[in-house]
N, CA, C and O atoms as a printed pandas DataFrame, in Angstrom:
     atom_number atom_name residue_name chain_id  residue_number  x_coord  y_coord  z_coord
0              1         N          UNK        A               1   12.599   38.095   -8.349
1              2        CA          UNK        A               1   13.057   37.815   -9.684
2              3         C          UNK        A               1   12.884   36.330   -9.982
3              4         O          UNK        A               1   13.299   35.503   -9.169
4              5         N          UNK        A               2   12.239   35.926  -11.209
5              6        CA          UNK        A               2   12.123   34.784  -11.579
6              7         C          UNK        A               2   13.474   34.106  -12.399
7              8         O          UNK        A               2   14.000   34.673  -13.357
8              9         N          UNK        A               3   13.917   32.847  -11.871
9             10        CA          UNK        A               3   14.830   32.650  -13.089
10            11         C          UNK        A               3   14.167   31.956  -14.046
11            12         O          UNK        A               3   13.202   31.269  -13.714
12            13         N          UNK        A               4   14.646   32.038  -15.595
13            14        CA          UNK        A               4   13.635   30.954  -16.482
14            15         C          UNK        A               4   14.601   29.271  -16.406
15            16         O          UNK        A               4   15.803   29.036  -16.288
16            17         N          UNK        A               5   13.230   28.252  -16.558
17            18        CA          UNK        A               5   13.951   27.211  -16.677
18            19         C          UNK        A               5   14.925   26.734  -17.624
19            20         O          UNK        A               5   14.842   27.327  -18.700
20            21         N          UNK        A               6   15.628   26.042  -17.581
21            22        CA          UNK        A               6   16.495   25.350  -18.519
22            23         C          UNK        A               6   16.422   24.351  -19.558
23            24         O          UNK        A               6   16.367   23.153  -19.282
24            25         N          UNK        A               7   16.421   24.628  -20.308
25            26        CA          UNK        A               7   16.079   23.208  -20.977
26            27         C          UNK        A               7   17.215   22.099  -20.680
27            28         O          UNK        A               7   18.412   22.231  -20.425
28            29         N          UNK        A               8   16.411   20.981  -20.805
29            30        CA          UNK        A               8   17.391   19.528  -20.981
30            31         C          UNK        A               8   18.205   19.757  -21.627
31            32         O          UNK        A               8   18.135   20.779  -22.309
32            33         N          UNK        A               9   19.408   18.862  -21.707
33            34        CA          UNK        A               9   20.456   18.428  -22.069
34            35         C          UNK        A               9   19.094   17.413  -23.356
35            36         O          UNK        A               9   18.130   18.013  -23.830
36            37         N          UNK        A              10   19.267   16.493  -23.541
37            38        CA          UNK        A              10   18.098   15.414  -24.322
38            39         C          UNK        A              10   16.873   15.395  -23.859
39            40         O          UNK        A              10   16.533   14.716  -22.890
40            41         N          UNK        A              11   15.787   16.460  -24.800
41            42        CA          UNK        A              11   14.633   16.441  -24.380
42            43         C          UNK        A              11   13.587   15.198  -24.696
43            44         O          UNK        A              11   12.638   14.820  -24.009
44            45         N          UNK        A              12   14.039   14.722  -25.874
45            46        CA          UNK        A              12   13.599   13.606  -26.650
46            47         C          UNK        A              12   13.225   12.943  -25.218
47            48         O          UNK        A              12   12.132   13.050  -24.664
48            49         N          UNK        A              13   14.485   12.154  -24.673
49            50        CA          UNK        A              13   14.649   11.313  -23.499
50            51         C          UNK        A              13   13.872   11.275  -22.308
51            52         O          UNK        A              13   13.478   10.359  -21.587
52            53         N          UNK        A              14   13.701   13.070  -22.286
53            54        CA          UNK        A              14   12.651   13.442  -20.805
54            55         C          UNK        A              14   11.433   13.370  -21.404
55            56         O          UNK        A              14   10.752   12.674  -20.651
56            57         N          UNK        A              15   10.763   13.708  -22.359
57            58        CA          UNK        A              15    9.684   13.495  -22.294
58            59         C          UNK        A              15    9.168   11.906  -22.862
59            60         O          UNK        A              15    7.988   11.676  -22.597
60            61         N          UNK        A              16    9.713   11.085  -23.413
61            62        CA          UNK        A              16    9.860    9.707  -23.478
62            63         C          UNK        A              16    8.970    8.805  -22.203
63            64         O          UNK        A              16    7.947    8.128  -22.101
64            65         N          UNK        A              17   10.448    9.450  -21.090
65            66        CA          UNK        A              17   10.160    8.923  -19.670
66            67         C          UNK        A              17    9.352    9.862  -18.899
67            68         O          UNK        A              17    9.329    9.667  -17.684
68            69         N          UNK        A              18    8.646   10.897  -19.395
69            70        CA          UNK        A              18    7.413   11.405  -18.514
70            71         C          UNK        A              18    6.214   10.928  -18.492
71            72         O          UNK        A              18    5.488   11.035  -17.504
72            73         N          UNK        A              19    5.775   10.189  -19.878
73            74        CA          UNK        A              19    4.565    9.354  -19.857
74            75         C          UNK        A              19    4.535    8.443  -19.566
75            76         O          UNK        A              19    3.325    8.235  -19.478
76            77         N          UNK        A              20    5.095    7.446  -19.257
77            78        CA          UNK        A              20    4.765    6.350  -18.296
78            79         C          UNK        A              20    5.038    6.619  -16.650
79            80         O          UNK        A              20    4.526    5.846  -15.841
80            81         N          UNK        A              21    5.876    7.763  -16.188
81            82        CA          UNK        A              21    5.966    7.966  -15.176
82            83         C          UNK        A              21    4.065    8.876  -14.673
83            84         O          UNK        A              21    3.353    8.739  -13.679
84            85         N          UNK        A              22    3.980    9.338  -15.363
85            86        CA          UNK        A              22    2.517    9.911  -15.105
86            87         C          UNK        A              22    1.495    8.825  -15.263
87            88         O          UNK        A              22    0.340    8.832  -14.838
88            89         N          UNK        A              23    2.062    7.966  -15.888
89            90        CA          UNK        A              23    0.405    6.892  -15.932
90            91         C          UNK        A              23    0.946    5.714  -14.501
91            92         O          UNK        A              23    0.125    5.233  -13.720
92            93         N          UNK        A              24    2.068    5.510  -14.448
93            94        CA          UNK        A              24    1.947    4.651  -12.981
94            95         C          UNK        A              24    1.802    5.927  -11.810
95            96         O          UNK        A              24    0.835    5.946  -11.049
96            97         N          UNK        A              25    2.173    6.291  -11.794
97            98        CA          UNK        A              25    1.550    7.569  -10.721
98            99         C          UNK        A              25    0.376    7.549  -10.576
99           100         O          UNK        A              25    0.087    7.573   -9.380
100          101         N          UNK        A              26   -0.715    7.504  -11.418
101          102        CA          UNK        A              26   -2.342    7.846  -11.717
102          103         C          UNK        A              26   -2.186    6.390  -10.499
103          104         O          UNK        A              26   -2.442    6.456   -9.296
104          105         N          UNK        A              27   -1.554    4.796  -11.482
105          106        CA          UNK        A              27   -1.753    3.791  -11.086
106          107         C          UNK        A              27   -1.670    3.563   -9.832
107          108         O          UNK        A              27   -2.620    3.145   -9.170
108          109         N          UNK        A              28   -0.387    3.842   -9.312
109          110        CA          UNK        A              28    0.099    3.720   -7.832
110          111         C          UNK        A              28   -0.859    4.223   -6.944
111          112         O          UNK        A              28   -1.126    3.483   -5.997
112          113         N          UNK        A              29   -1.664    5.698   -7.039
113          114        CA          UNK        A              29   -2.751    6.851   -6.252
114          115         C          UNK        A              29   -3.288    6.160   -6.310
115          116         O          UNK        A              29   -3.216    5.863   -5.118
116          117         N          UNK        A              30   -4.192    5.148   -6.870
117          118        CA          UNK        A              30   -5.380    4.831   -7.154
118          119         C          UNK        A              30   -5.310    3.176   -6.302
119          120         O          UNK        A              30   -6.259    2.829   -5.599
120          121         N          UNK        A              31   -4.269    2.414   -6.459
121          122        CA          UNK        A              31   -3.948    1.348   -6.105
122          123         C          UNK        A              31   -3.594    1.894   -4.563
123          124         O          UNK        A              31   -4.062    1.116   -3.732
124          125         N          UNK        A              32   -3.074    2.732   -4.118
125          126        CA          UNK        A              32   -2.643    2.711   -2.638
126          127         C          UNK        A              32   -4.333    3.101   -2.218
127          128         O          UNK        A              32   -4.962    2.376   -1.446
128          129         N          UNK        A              33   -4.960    4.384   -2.869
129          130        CA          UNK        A              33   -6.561    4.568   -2.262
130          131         C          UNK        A              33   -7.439    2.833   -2.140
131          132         O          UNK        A              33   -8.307    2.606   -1.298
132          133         N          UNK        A              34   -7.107    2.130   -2.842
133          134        CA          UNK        A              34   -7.872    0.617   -3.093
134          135         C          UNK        A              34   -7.214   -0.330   -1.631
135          136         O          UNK        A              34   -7.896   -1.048   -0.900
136          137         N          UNK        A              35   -5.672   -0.057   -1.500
137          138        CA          UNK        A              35   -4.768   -0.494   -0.517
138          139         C          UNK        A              35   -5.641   -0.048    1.403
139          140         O          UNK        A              35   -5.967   -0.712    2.388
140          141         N          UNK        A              36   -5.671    1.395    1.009
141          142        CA          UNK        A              36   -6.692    1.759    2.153
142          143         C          UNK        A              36   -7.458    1.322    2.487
143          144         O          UNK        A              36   -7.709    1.129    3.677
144          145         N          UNK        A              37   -8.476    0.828    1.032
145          146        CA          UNK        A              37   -9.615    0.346    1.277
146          147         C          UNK        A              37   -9.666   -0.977    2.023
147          148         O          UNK        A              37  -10.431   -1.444    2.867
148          149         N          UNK        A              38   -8.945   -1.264    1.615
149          150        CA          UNK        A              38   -8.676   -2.809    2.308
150          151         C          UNK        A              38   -8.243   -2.759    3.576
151          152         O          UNK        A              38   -8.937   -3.527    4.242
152          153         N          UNK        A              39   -7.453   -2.239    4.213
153          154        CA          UNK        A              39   -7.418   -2.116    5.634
154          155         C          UNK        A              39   -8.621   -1.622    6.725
155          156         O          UNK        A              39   -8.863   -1.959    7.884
156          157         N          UNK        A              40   -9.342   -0.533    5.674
157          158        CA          UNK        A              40  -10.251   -0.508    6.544
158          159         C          UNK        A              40  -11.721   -1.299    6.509
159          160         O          UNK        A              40  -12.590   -1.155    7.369
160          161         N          UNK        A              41  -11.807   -2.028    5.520
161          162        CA          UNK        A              41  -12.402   -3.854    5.521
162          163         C          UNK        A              41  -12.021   -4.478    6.534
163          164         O          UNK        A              41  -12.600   -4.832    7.561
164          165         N          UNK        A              42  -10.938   -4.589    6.141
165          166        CA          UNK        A              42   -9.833   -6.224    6.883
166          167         C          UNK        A              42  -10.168   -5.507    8.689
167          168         O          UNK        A              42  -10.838   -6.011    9.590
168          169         N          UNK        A              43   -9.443   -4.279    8.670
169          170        CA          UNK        A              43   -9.395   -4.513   10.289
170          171         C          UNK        A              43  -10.658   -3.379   11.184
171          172         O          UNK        A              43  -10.803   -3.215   12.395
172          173         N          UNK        A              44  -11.396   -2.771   10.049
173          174        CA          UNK        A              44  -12.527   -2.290   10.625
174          175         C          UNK        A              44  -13.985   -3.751   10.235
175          176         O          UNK        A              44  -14.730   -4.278   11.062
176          177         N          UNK        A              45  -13.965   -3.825    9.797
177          178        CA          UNK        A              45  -15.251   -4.969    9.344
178          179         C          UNK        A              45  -15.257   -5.867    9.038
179          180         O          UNK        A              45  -16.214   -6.340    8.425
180          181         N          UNK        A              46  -13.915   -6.690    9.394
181          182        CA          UNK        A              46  -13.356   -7.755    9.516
182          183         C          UNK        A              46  -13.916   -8.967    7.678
183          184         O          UNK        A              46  -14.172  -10.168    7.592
184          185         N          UNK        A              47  -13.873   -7.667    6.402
185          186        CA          UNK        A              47  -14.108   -8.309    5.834
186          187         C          UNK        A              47  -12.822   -8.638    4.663
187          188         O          UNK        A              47  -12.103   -7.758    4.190
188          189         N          UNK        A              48  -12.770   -9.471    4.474
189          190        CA          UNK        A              48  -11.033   -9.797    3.671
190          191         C          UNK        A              48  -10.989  -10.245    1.933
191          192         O          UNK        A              48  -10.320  -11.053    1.290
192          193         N          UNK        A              49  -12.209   -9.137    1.545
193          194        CA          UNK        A              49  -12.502   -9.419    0.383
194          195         C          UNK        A              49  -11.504   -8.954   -0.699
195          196         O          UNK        A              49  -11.322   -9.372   -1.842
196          197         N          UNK        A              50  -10.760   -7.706    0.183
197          198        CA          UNK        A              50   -9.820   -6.944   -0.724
198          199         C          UNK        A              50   -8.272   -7.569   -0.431
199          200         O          UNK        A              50   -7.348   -6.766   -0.559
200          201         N          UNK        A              51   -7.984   -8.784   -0.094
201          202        CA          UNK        A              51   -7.075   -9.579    0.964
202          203         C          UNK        A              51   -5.955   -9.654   -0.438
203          204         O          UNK        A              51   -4.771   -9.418   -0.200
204          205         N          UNK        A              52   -6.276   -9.909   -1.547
205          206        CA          UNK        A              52   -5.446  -10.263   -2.368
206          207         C          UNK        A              52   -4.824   -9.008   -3.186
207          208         O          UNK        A              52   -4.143   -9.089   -4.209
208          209         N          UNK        A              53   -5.168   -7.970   -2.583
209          210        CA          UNK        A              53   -5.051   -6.659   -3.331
210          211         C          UNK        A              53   -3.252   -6.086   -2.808
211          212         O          UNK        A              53   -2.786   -5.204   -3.529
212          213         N          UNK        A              54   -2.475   -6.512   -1.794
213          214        CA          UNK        A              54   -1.213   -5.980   -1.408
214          215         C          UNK        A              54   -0.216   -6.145   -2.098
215          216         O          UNK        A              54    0.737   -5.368   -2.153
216          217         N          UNK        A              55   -0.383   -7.576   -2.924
217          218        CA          UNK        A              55    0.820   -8.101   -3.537
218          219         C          UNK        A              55    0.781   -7.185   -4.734
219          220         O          UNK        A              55    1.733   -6.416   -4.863
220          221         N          UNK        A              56   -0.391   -7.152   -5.816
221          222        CA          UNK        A              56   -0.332   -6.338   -6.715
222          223         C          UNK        A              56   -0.267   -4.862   -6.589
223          224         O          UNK        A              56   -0.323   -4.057   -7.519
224          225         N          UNK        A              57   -0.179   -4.685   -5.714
225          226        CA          UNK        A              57   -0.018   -3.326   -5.514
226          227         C          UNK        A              57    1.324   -3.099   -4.914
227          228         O          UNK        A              57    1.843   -1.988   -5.024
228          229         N          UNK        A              58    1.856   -3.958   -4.359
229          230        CA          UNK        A              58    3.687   -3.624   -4.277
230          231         C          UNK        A              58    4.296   -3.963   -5.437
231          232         O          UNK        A              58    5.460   -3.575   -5.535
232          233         N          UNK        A              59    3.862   -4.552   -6.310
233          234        CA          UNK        A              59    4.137   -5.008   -8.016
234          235         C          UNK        A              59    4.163   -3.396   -8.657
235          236         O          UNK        A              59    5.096   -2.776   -9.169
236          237         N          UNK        A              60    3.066   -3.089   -8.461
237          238        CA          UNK        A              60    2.758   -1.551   -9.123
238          239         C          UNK        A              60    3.665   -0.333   -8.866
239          240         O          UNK        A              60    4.112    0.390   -9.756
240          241         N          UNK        A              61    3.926   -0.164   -7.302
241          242        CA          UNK        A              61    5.051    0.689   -6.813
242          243         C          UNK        A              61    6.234    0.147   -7.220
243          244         O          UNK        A              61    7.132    0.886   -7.624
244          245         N          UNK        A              62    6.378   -1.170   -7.167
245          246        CA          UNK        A              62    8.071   -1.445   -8.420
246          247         C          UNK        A              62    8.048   -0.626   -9.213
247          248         O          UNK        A              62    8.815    0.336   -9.196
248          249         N          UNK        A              63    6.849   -0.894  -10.394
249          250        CA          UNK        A              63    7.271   -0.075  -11.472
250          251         C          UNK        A              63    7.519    1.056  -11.527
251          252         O          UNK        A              63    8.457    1.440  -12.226
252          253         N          UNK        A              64    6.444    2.271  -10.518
253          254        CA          UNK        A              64    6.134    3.254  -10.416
254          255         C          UNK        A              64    7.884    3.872   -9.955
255          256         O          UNK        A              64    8.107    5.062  -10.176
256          257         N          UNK        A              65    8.973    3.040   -9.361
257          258        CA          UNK        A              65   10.326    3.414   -8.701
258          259         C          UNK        A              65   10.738    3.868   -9.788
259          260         O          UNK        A              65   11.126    5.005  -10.058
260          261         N          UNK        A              66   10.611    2.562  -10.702
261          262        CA          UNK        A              66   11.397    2.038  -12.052
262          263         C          UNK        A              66   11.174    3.408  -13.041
263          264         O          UNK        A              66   12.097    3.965  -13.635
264          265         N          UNK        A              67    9.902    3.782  -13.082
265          266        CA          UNK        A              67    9.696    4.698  -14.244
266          267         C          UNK        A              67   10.210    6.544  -13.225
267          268         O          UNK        A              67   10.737    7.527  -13.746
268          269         N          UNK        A              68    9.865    6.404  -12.019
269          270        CA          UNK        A              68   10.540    7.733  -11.749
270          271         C          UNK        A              68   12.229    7.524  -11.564
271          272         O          UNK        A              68   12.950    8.410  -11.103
272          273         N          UNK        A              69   12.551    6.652  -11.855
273          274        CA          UNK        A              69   14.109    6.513  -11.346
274          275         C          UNK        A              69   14.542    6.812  -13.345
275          276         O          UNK        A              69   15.559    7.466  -13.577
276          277         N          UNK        A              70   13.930    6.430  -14.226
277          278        CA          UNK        A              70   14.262    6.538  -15.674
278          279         C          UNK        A              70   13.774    7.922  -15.837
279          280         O          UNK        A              70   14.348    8.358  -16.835
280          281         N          UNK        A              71   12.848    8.998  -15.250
281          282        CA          UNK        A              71   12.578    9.910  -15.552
282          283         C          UNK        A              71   13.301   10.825  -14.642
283          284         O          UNK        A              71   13.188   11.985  -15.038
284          285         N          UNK        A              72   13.975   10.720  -13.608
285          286        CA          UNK        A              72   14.896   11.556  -13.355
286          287         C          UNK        A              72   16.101   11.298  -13.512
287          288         O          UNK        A              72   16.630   12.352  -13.865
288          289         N          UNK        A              73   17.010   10.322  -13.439
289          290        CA          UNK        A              73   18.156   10.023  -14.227
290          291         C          UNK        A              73   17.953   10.678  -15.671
291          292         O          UNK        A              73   18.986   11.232  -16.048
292          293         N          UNK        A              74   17.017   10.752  -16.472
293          294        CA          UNK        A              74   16.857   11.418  -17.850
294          295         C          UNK        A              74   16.853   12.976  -17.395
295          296         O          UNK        A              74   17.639   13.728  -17.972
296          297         N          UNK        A              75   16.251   13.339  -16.681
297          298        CA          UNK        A              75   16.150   14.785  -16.228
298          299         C          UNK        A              75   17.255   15.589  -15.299
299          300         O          UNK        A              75   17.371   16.807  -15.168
300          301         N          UNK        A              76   17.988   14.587  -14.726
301          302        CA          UNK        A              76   19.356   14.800  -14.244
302          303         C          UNK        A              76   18.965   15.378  -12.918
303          304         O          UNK        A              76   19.682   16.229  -12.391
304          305         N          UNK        A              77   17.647   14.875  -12.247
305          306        CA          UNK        A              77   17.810   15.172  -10.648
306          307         C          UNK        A              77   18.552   15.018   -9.541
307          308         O          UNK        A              77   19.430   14.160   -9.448
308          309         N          UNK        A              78   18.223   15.905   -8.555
309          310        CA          UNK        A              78   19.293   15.250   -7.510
310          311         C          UNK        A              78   18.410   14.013   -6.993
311          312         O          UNK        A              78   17.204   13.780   -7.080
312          313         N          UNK        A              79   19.714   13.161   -6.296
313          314        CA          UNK        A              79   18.941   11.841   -5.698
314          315         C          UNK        A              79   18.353   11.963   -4.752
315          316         O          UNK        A              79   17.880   10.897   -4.358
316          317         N          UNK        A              80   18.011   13.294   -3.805
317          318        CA          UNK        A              80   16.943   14.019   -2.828
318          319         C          UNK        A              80   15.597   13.812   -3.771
319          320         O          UNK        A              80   15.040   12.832   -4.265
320          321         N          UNK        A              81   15.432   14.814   -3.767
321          322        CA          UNK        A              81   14.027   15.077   -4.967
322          323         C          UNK        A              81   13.826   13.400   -5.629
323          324         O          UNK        A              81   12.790   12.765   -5.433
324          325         N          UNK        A              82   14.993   12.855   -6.419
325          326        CA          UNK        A              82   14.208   11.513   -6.892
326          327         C          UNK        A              82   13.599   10.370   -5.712
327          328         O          UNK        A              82   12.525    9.799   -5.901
328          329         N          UNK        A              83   14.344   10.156   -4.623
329          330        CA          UNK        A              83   14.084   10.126   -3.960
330          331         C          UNK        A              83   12.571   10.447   -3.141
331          332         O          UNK        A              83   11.658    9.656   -2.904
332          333         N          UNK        A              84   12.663   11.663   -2.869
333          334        CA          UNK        A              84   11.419   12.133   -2.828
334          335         C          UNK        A              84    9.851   12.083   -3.239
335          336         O          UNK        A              84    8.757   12.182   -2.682
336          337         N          UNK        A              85   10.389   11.868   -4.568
337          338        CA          UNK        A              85    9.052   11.539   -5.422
338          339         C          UNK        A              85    8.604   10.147   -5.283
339          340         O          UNK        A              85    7.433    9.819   -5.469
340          341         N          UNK        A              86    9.651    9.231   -4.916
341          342        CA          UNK        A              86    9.737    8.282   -5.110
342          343         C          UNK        A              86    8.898    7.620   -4.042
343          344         O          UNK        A              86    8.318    6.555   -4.255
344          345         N          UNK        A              87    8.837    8.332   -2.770
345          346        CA          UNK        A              87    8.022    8.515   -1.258
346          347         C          UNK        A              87    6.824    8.733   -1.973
347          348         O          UNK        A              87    5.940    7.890   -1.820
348          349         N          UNK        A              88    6.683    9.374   -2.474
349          350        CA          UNK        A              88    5.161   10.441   -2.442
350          351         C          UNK        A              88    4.265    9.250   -3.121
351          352         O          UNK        A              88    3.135    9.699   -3.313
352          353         N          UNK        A              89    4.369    7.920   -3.541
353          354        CA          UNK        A              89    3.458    7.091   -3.794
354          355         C          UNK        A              89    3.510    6.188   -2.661
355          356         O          UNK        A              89    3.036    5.055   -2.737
356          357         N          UNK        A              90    4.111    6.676   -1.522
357          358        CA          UNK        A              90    3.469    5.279   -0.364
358          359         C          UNK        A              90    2.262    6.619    0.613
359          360         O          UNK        A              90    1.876    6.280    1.731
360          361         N          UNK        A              91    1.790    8.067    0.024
361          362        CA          UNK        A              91    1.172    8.678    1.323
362          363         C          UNK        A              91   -0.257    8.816    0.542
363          364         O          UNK        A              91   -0.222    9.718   -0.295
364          365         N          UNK        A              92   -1.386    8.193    0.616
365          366        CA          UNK        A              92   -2.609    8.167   -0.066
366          367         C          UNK        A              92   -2.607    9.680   -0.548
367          368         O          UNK        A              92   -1.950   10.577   -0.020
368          369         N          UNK        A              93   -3.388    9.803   -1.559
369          370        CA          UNK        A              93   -3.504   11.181   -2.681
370          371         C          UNK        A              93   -2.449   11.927   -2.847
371          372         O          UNK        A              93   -2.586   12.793   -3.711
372          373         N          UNK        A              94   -1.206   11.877   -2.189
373          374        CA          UNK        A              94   -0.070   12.359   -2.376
374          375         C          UNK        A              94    0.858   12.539   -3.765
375          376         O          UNK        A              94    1.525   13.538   -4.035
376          377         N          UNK        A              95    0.749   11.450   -4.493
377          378        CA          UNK        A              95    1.085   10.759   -5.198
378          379         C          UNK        A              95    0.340   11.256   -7.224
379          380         O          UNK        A              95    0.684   11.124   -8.399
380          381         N          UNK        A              96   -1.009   11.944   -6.241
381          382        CA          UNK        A              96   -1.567   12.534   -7.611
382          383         C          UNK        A              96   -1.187   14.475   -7.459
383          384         O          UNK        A              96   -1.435   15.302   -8.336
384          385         N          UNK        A              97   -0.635   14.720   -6.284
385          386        CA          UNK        A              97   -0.205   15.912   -6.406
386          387         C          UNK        A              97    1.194   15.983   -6.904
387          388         O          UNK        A              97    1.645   16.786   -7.721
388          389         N          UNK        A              98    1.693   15.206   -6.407
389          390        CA          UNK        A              98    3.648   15.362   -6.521
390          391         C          UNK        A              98    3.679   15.107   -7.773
391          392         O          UNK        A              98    4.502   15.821   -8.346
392          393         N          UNK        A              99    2.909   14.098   -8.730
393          394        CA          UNK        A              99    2.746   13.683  -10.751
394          395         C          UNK        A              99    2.605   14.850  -11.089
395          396         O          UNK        A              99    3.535   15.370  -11.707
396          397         N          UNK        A             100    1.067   15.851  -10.710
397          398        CA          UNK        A             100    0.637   16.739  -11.327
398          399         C          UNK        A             100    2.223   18.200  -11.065
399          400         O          UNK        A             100    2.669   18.840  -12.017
400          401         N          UNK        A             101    2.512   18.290  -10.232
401          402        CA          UNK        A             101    3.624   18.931   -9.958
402          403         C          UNK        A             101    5.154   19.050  -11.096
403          404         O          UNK        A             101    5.652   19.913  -11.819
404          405         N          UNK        A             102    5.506   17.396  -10.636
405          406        CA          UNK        A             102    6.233   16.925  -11.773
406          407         C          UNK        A             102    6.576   17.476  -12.695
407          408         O          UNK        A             102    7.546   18.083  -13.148
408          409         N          UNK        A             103    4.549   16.843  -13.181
409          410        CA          UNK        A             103    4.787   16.964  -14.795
410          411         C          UNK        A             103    4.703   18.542  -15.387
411          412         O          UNK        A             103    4.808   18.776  -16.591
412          413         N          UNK        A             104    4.539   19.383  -14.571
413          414        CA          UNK        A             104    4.337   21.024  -15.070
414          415         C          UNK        A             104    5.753   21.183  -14.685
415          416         O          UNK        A             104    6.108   22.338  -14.923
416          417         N          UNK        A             105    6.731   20.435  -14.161
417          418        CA          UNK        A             105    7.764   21.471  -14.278
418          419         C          UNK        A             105    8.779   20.655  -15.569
419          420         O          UNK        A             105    9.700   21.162  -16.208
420          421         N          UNK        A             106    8.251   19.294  -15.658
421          422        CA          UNK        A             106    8.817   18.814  -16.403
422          423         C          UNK        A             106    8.500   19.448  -18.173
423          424         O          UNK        A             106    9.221   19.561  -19.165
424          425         N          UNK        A             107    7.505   19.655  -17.972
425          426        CA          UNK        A             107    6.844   20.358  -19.431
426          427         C          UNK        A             107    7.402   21.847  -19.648
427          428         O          UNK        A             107    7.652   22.237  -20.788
428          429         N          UNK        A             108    7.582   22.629  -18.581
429          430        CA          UNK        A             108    8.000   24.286  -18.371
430          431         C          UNK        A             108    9.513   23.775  -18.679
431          432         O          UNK        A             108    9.780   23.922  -19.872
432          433         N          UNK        A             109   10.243   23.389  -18.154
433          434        CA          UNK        A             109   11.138   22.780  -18.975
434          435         C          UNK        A             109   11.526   22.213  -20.502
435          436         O          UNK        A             109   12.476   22.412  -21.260
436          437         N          UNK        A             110   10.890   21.791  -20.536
437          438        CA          UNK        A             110   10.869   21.050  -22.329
438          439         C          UNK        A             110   10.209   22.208  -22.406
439          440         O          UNK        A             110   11.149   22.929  -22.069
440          441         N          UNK        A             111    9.362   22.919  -22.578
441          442        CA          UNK        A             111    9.200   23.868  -23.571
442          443         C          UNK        A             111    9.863   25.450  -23.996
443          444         O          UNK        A             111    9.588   26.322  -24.821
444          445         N          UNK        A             112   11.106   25.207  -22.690
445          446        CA          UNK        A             112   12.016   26.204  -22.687
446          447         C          UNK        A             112   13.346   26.098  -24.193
447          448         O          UNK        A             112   14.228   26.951  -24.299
């Protein structure tokens, strides 16, 4: 038996904070795959061209906290799961499954 989802309490609010949580997500995947890249430069081919690439990219996962911590506080998650998601941008490509996930339940939701 399926149960149907629920809608929000303030949908306005959740979907507000779903679009920027989906575009640093894209950001974060893409910046940790670039993050890779650089390690395996730096300590496979000893080349350190991508050397300046860590700082901006722990800049990026700030935000990426910031916007899933406003999109589940809006969505009223538990602090497991926010939590959770919140992981899934330090494990390379991880980060574009757990968004795409997200955002279909976040939408099956709002459109309940």
């Amino acid at each position: 038996m399926t149960t149907r989802p629920q809608p929000y309490d303030n949908p306005e609010t959740v979907r507000k904070a779903l679009t920027p949580f989906k575009v640093m997500a894209f950001v974060v995947g893409v910046g940790l795959l670039l993050l890779v890249l650089e390690m395996i430069l730096k300590y496979g081919f000893e080349n350190d061209v991508l050397d300046w690439w860590a700082m901006p990219h722990g800049f990026l996962y700030m935000i990426y906290i910031a916007c899933t911590a406003n999109l589940g506080f809006a969505a009223r998650w538990p602090l497991g799961k926010m939590v959770g998601v919140m992981l899934a941008g330090v494990v390379p490509l991880l980060s574009f499954w757990v968004e795409r996930k997200v955002a279909h339940e976040v939408d099956g939701r709002l459109a309940a």
